[in-house]
Amino acid sequence: MERQCWINQAIKPVSQAGVALTDHGLLYGDGVFEGVRFYHRVSFLLTEHLERLFQSAKAICLELPYSMDDLHQACRDVIAQNDLMDGYLRLVVTRGSGALGLDPKRCETPTVFILCDELKMVRDSAQSGLKLIVAATRRMPLDVFDSQIKTLNYMNNILAKIEANQAGADDALLLNTQGRVAEASAANVFVVKNGALISPPSSECALNGITRRFILELAASLGIECVERPLSLYDVYHADEVFLSGSGAEMLPVADIGGRRMTACPGPMFKRLKQAFDERVQALSEA
């Protein structure tokens, strides 16, 4: 059965969605997006994702034609029309169709659509431990573009992923222009050292990921010391554990970075947090 999508208030097969070739989201990457997991047909942290979607849209002067409640219902509708118990929603808002040229005034009505599908970030064999490289591509600095805005233009991250592919790795760490760790190509970074859970703050050009925030809150509730501070590559290489998090990635342990084997993979902290994460997801499905 072909996957169904939601586009401008209509449910359609993906092949019939019909986004215009003159849409500025396609032509210029002019738009914003969110990725949302759902488990047992219930969206996970959807309100938080929608809040960030509206914040990203406001940051680029893009007014959504739908309310938060409208998009909550749209997500429920598109899940109901697809035969997946667990999956992934991609919410996209573009500037809409308009004449050629960068000027946003040429676009009259935003295009809003929601895709519903399965998502695998890495091969099955990598679930027990990722191989990473350190990308030559640097994360864009905050004085160029704020990393908190989730725009459709992800070329910075895509170039890092291309480097990982060419090196035969699963993913890449991106450094900021000061040479400190920012994030992976589509995930946040955590390290564990001496019993503390450490993650770079958003001031290091890392997206303040919603799954990241959830994990920090989860860890704090378990009595784990949580620290947000800059991380050098030395800090990462000498960590007791390293793992990635994201809506797409969920939680994935790291086994190797640039040929350096991690001390433990998956380590005891990762296992404890992953079990607690899975219990929260299970509780959601039973609510």
CSV table of C-alpha atoms in Angstrom, one decimal:
chain,number,residue,atom,x,y,z
A,1,MET,CA,0.0,0.0,0.0
A,2,GLU,CA,1.4,3.4,-1.0
A,3,ARG,CA,2.1,5.8,1.9
A,4,GLN,CA,-0.4,8.5,2.5
A,5,CYS,CA,0.7,12.1,3.2
A,6,TRP,CA,-1.1,15.2,4.5
A,7,ILE,CA,-0.8,18.3,2.3
A,8,ASN,CA,-2.7,21.6,2.8
A,9,GLN,CA,-5.6,19.9,4.6
A,10,ALA,CA,-5.9,16.9,2.2
A,11,ILE,CA,-4.8,13.3,2.6
A,12,LYS,CA,-3.3,12.0,-0.6
A,13,PRO,CA,-1.0,9.2,-1.8
A,14,VAL,CA,2.6,10.5,-1.8
A,15,SER,CA,2.9,10.1,-5.6
A,16,GLN,CA,-0.1,12.4,-6.0
A,17,ALA,CA,0.9,15.2,-3.6
A,18,GLY,CA,1.8,17.5,-6.4
A,19,VAL,CA,4.3,20.1,-4.9
A,20,ALA,CA,4.8,22.8,-7.5
A,21,LEU,CA,8.2,23.0,-9.3
A,22,THR,CA,8.1,26.7,-8.6
A,23,ASP,CA,7.9,26.2,-4.8
A,24,HIS,CA,10.6,28.2,-3.1
A,25,GLY,CA,11.2,25.4,-0.7
A,26,LEU,CA,12.4,23.3,-3.7
A,27,LEU,CA,14.1,26.1,-5.5
A,28,TYR,CA,15.9,27.8,-2.6
A,29,GLY,CA,15.5,25.7,0.5
A,30,ASP,CA,13.2,28.4,1.8
A,31,GLY,CA,11.2,26.7,4.6
A,32,VAL,CA,11.4,24.9,7.9
A,33,PHE,CA,10.8,21.3,9.0
A,34,GLU,CA,10.5,19.0,12.0
A,35,GLY,CA,10.9,15.2,12.4
A,36,VAL,CA,8.7,13.4,14.9
A,37,ARG,CA,8.7,9.8,16.0
A,38,PHE,CA,5.5,7.9,16.8
A,39,TYR,CA,5.2,4.7,18.8
A,40,HIS,CA,2.2,2.5,18.9
A,41,ARG,CA,0.5,5.1,16.6
A,42,VAL,CA,1.0,7.9,19.2
A,43,SER,CA,3.3,10.9,18.4
A,44,PHE,CA,6.2,11.4,20.8
A,45,LEU,CA,6.9,14.9,22.1
A,46,LEU,CA,4.7,16.3,19.3
A,47,THR,CA,3.8,19.6,21.2
A,48,GLU,CA,7.5,20.4,21.7
A,49,HIS,CA,8.3,19.7,18.0
A,50,LEU,CA,5.4,21.9,16.9
A,51,GLU,CA,6.5,24.7,19.1
A,52,ARG,CA,9.9,24.6,17.6
A,53,LEU,CA,8.4,24.5,14.1
A,54,PHE,CA,6.5,27.7,14.8
A,55,GLN,CA,9.6,29.3,16.3
A,56,SER,CA,11.7,28.4,13.3
A,57,ALA,CA,9.0,29.8,10.9
A,58,LYS,CA,8.8,33.0,12.9
A,59,ALA,CA,12.6,33.4,12.7
A,60,ILE,CA,12.5,33.4,8.9
A,61,CYS,CA,9.3,35.6,8.7
A,62,LEU,CA,7.2,32.7,7.5
A,63,GLU,CA,3.6,32.7,8.8
A,64,LEU,CA,2.0,29.3,9.0
A,65,PRO,CA,-1.6,29.1,7.7
A,66,TYR,CA,-2.5,26.6,10.4
A,67,SER,CA,-2.7,26.6,14.2
A,68,MET,CA,-1.0,24.2,16.6
A,69,ASP,CA,-4.3,22.4,17.1
A,70,ASP,CA,-4.7,22.0,13.3
A,71,LEU,CA,-1.3,20.4,13.0
A,72,HIS,CA,-1.8,18.1,16.0
A,73,GLN,CA,-5.0,16.8,14.2
A,74,ALA,CA,-3.2,16.6,10.9
A,75,CYS,CA,-0.5,14.3,12.5
A,76,ARG,CA,-3.2,12.1,14.0
A,77,ASP,CA,-5.0,11.9,10.6
A,78,VAL,CA,-1.9,11.0,8.6
A,79,ILE,CA,-0.9,8.3,11.1
A,80,ALA,CA,-4.4,6.9,11.0
A,81,GLN,CA,-4.2,6.6,7.2
A,82,ASN,CA,-1.0,4.6,7.2
A,83,ASP,CA,-0.4,1.0,8.3
A,84,LEU,CA,2.5,1.7,10.6
A,85,MET,CA,2.5,1.0,14.4
A,86,ASP,CA,5.9,2.8,14.8
A,87,GLY,CA,7.3,5.3,12.4
A,88,TYR,CA,8.4,8.8,11.6
A,89,LEU,CA,6.6,12.0,10.6
A,90,ARG,CA,8.3,14.7,8.6
A,91,LEU,CA,6.5,18.1,8.9
A,92,VAL,CA,7.5,20.6,6.2
A,93,VAL,CA,6.5,24.2,5.7
A,94,THR,CA,7.8,26.0,2.6
A,95,ARG,CA,7.4,29.6,1.5
A,96,GLY,CA,5.2,28.3,-1.3
A,97,SER,CA,5.0,28.6,-5.0
A,98,GLY,CA,6.2,31.9,-6.6
A,99,ALA,CA,8.0,33.5,-9.5
A,100,LEU,CA,11.7,32.8,-10.0
A,101,GLY,CA,13.9,35.0,-7.8
A,102,LEU,CA,14.8,35.0,-4.1
A,103,ASP,CA,12.2,37.6,-3.0
A,104,PRO,CA,9.8,35.9,-0.5
A,105,LYS,CA,7.1,38.5,-1.6
A,106,ARG,CA,6.7,36.5,-4.8
A,107,CYS,CA,5.1,33.6,-2.8
A,108,GLU,CA,1.5,34.0,-1.8
A,109,THR,CA,0.6,30.9,0.2
A,110,PRO,CA,2.9,28.6,2.2
A,111,THR,CA,2.9,24.9,1.4
A,112,VAL,CA,2.5,22.6,4.4
A,113,PHE,CA,2.8,18.8,4.2
A,114,ILE,CA,3.4,15.9,6.5
A,115,LEU,CA,5.1,12.6,5.4
A,116,CYS,CA,4.6,9.4,7.3
A,117,ASP,CA,7.0,6.5,6.8
A,118,GLU,CA,9.6,4.3,8.5
A,119,LEU,CA,13.0,5.7,9.2
A,120,LYS,CA,16.3,3.9,9.7
A,121,MET,CA,19.3,6.2,10.3
A,122,VAL,CA,21.9,3.5,10.2
A,123,ARG,CA,22.3,-0.1,9.1
A,124,ASP,CA,21.1,-2.8,11.6
A,125,SER,CA,24.7,-4.0,12.4
A,126,ALA,CA,25.6,-0.4,13.6
A,127,GLN,CA,22.8,-0.4,16.2
A,128,SER,CA,25.3,-1.9,18.7
A,129,GLY,CA,28.0,0.7,17.9
A,130,LEU,CA,28.5,3.5,15.4
A,131,LYS,CA,31.7,4.2,13.5
A,132,LEU,CA,32.2,8.0,13.2
A,133,ILE,CA,34.7,10.3,11.5
A,134,VAL,CA,35.5,13.9,12.3
A,135,ALA,CA,34.3,15.9,9.3
A,136,ALA,CA,36.4,18.5,7.6
A,137,THR,CA,33.1,20.4,7.1
A,138,ARG,CA,32.6,22.8,10.0
A,139,ARG,CA,29.3,23.8,11.5
A,140,MET,CA,28.1,27.2,10.5
A,141,PRO,CA,28.9,29.8,13.2
A,142,LEU,CA,26.1,31.6,15.1
A,143,ASP,CA,27.0,34.9,13.6
A,144,VAL,CA,26.3,33.4,10.1
A,145,PHE,CA,23.2,31.5,10.9
A,146,ASP,CA,21.5,30.4,14.1
A,147,SER,CA,21.7,26.6,14.5
A,148,GLN,CA,18.3,26.6,16.4
A,149,ILE,CA,16.4,27.3,13.1
A,150,LYS,CA,15.6,24.0,11.4
A,151,THR,CA,15.5,25.2,7.8
A,152,LEU,CA,15.2,23.0,4.7
A,153,ASN,CA,18.7,24.0,3.7
A,154,TYR,CA,20.8,21.2,5.3
A,155,MET,CA,23.7,21.3,2.9
A,156,ASN,CA,26.2,21.9,5.8
A,157,ASN,CA,25.1,18.6,7.4
A,158,ILE,CA,24.8,16.8,4.1
A,159,LEU,CA,28.4,17.5,3.2
A,160,ALA,CA,29.5,16.0,6.5
A,161,LYS,CA,27.4,12.9,5.8
A,162,ILE,CA,29.0,12.6,2.4
A,163,GLU,CA,32.4,12.6,4.1
A,164,ALA,CA,31.2,9.8,6.4
A,165,ASN,CA,29.9,7.8,3.4
A,166,GLN,CA,33.2,8.2,1.5
A,167,ALA,CA,35.1,7.1,4.5
A,168,GLY,CA,32.9,4.0,5.1
A,169,ALA,CA,31.7,5.4,8.4
A,170,ASP,CA,28.2,5.6,9.8
A,171,ASP,CA,28.2,9.3,10.6
A,172,ALA,CA,30.4,12.3,11.2
A,173,LEU,CA,31.1,14.7,14.0
A,174,LEU,CA,31.0,18.3,13.0
A,175,LEU,CA,33.2,20.8,14.8
A,176,ASN,CA,32.5,24.5,15.2
A,177,THR,CA,34.9,27.1,13.8
A,178,GLN,CA,36.7,27.0,17.2
A,179,GLY,CA,37.5,23.4,16.7
A,180,ARG,CA,35.1,22.2,19.4
A,181,VAL,CA,32.5,19.5,19.1
A,182,ALA,CA,29.1,20.8,17.9
A,183,GLU,CA,27.0,17.7,16.8
A,184,ALA,CA,26.7,14.8,14.4
A,185,SER,CA,25.2,15.2,10.9
A,186,ALA,CA,21.7,14.8,12.2
A,187,ALA,CA,22.0,14.1,15.9
A,188,ASN,CA,23.2,15.6,19.2
A,189,VAL,CA,26.3,14.3,21.0
A,190,PHE,CA,26.6,13.0,24.6
A,191,VAL,CA,29.7,11.9,26.4
A,192,VAL,CA,30.0,10.2,29.8
A,193,LYS,CA,32.9,10.9,32.0
A,194,ASN,CA,33.3,9.9,35.7
A,195,GLY,CA,29.6,9.2,36.0
A,196,ALA,CA,28.5,12.6,34.6
A,197,LEU,CA,26.5,13.0,31.4
A,198,ILE,CA,27.9,15.9,29.3
A,199,SER,CA,26.6,17.5,26.1
A,200,PRO,CA,27.7,20.7,24.2
A,201,PRO,CA,25.3,23.6,24.7
A,202,SER,CA,23.6,25.4,21.9
A,203,SER,CA,26.2,28.2,22.1
A,204,GLU,CA,28.6,25.7,20.6
A,205,CYS,CA,26.5,25.7,17.4
A,206,ALA,CA,24.6,22.5,18.4
A,207,LEU,CA,20.9,22.2,17.9
A,208,ASN,CA,19.1,22.2,21.2
A,209,GLY,CA,17.5,18.9,20.2
A,210,ILE,CA,14.1,17.9,21.7
A,211,THR,CA,15.3,14.3,22.2
A,212,ARG,CA,18.5,15.7,23.7
A,213,ARG,CA,16.4,17.8,26.2
A,214,PHE,CA,14.3,14.8,27.0
A,215,ILE,CA,17.4,12.6,27.8
A,216,LEU,CA,18.9,15.3,30.0
A,217,GLU,CA,15.6,15.6,32.0
A,218,LEU,CA,15.4,11.8,32.1
A,219,ALA,CA,19.0,11.5,33.4
A,220,ALA,CA,18.4,14.2,36.0
A,221,SER,CA,15.3,12.3,37.2
A,222,LEU,CA,17.5,9.2,37.7
A,223,GLY,CA,20.0,11.2,39.8
A,224,ILE,CA,22.6,11.4,37.1
A,225,GLU,CA,24.8,14.5,37.1
A,226,CYS,CA,24.1,16.4,33.8
A,227,VAL,CA,26.5,19.0,32.5
A,228,GLU,CA,26.3,21.3,29.4
A,229,ARG,CA,29.7,22.5,28.5
A,230,PRO,CA,32.0,22.8,25.5
A,231,LEU,CA,33.8,19.6,24.4
A,232,SER,CA,37.1,19.3,22.7
A,233,LEU,CA,38.0,16.3,20.6
A,234,TYR,CA,40.3,15.3,23.4
A,235,ASP,CA,37.3,15.2,25.7
A,236,VAL,CA,35.5,12.9,23.3
A,237,TYR,CA,38.4,10.6,22.6
A,238,HIS,CA,38.9,10.1,26.3
A,239,ALA,CA,35.3,9.7,27.4
A,240,ASP,CA,34.1,6.6,29.1
A,241,GLU,CA,31.1,6.5,26.7
A,242,VAL,CA,29.8,8.4,23.7
A,243,PHE,CA,26.4,8.2,22.2
A,244,LEU,CA,24.1,10.2,19.8
A,245,SER,CA,20.5,11.2,20.2
A,246,GLY,CA,17.8,12.6,17.9
A,247,SER,CA,14.3,12.1,16.8
A,248,GLY,CA,15.6,10.1,13.8
A,249,ALA,CA,18.5,8.5,15.6
A,250,GLU,CA,16.7,8.0,18.9
A,251,MET,CA,19.7,6.8,21.0
A,252,LEU,CA,22.7,5.2,19.3
A,253,PRO,CA,26.0,4.2,21.0
A,254,VAL,CA,29.4,5.1,19.4
A,255,ALA,CA,32.1,2.5,19.2
A,256,ASP,CA,34.8,4.3,17.1
A,257,ILE,CA,35.7,7.8,16.3
A,258,GLY,CA,38.4,8.3,13.7
A,259,GLY,CA,40.0,4.9,14.4
A,260,ARG,CA,39.9,5.4,18.2
A,261,ARG,CA,37.9,2.8,20.0
A,262,MET,CA,35.6,4.0,22.8
A,263,THR,CA,36.2,2.6,26.3
A,264,ALA,CA,32.7,1.1,26.5
A,265,CYS,CA,30.1,0.5,23.8
A,266,PRO,CA,27.3,0.3,24.7
A,267,GLY,CA,28.3,1.5,28.1
A,268,PRO,CA,26.4,1.2,31.4
A,269,MET,CA,25.2,4.8,31.3
A,270,PHE,CA,23.8,4.3,27.8
A,271,LYS,CA,22.1,1.0,28.8
A,272,ARG,CA,20.5,2.6,31.8
A,273,LEU,CA,19.2,5.6,29.9
A,274,LYS,CA,18.1,3.6,26.9
A,275,GLN,CA,16.0,1.3,29.3
A,276,ALA,CA,14.4,4.4,30.9
A,277,PHE,CA,13.8,5.9,27.5
A,278,ASP,CA,12.1,2.7,26.3
A,279,GLU,CA,10.0,2.6,29.5
A,280,ARG,CA,8.7,6.1,28.8
A,281,VAL,CA,7.8,5.2,25.3
A,282,GLN,CA,6.0,2.1,26.5
A,283,ALA,CA,4.1,4.2,29.1
A,284,LEU,CA,3.0,6.5,26.3
A,285,SER,CA,1.5,3.6,24.4
A,286,GLU,CA,-0.4,2.4,27.4
A,287,ALA,CA,-1.8,5.9,28.4
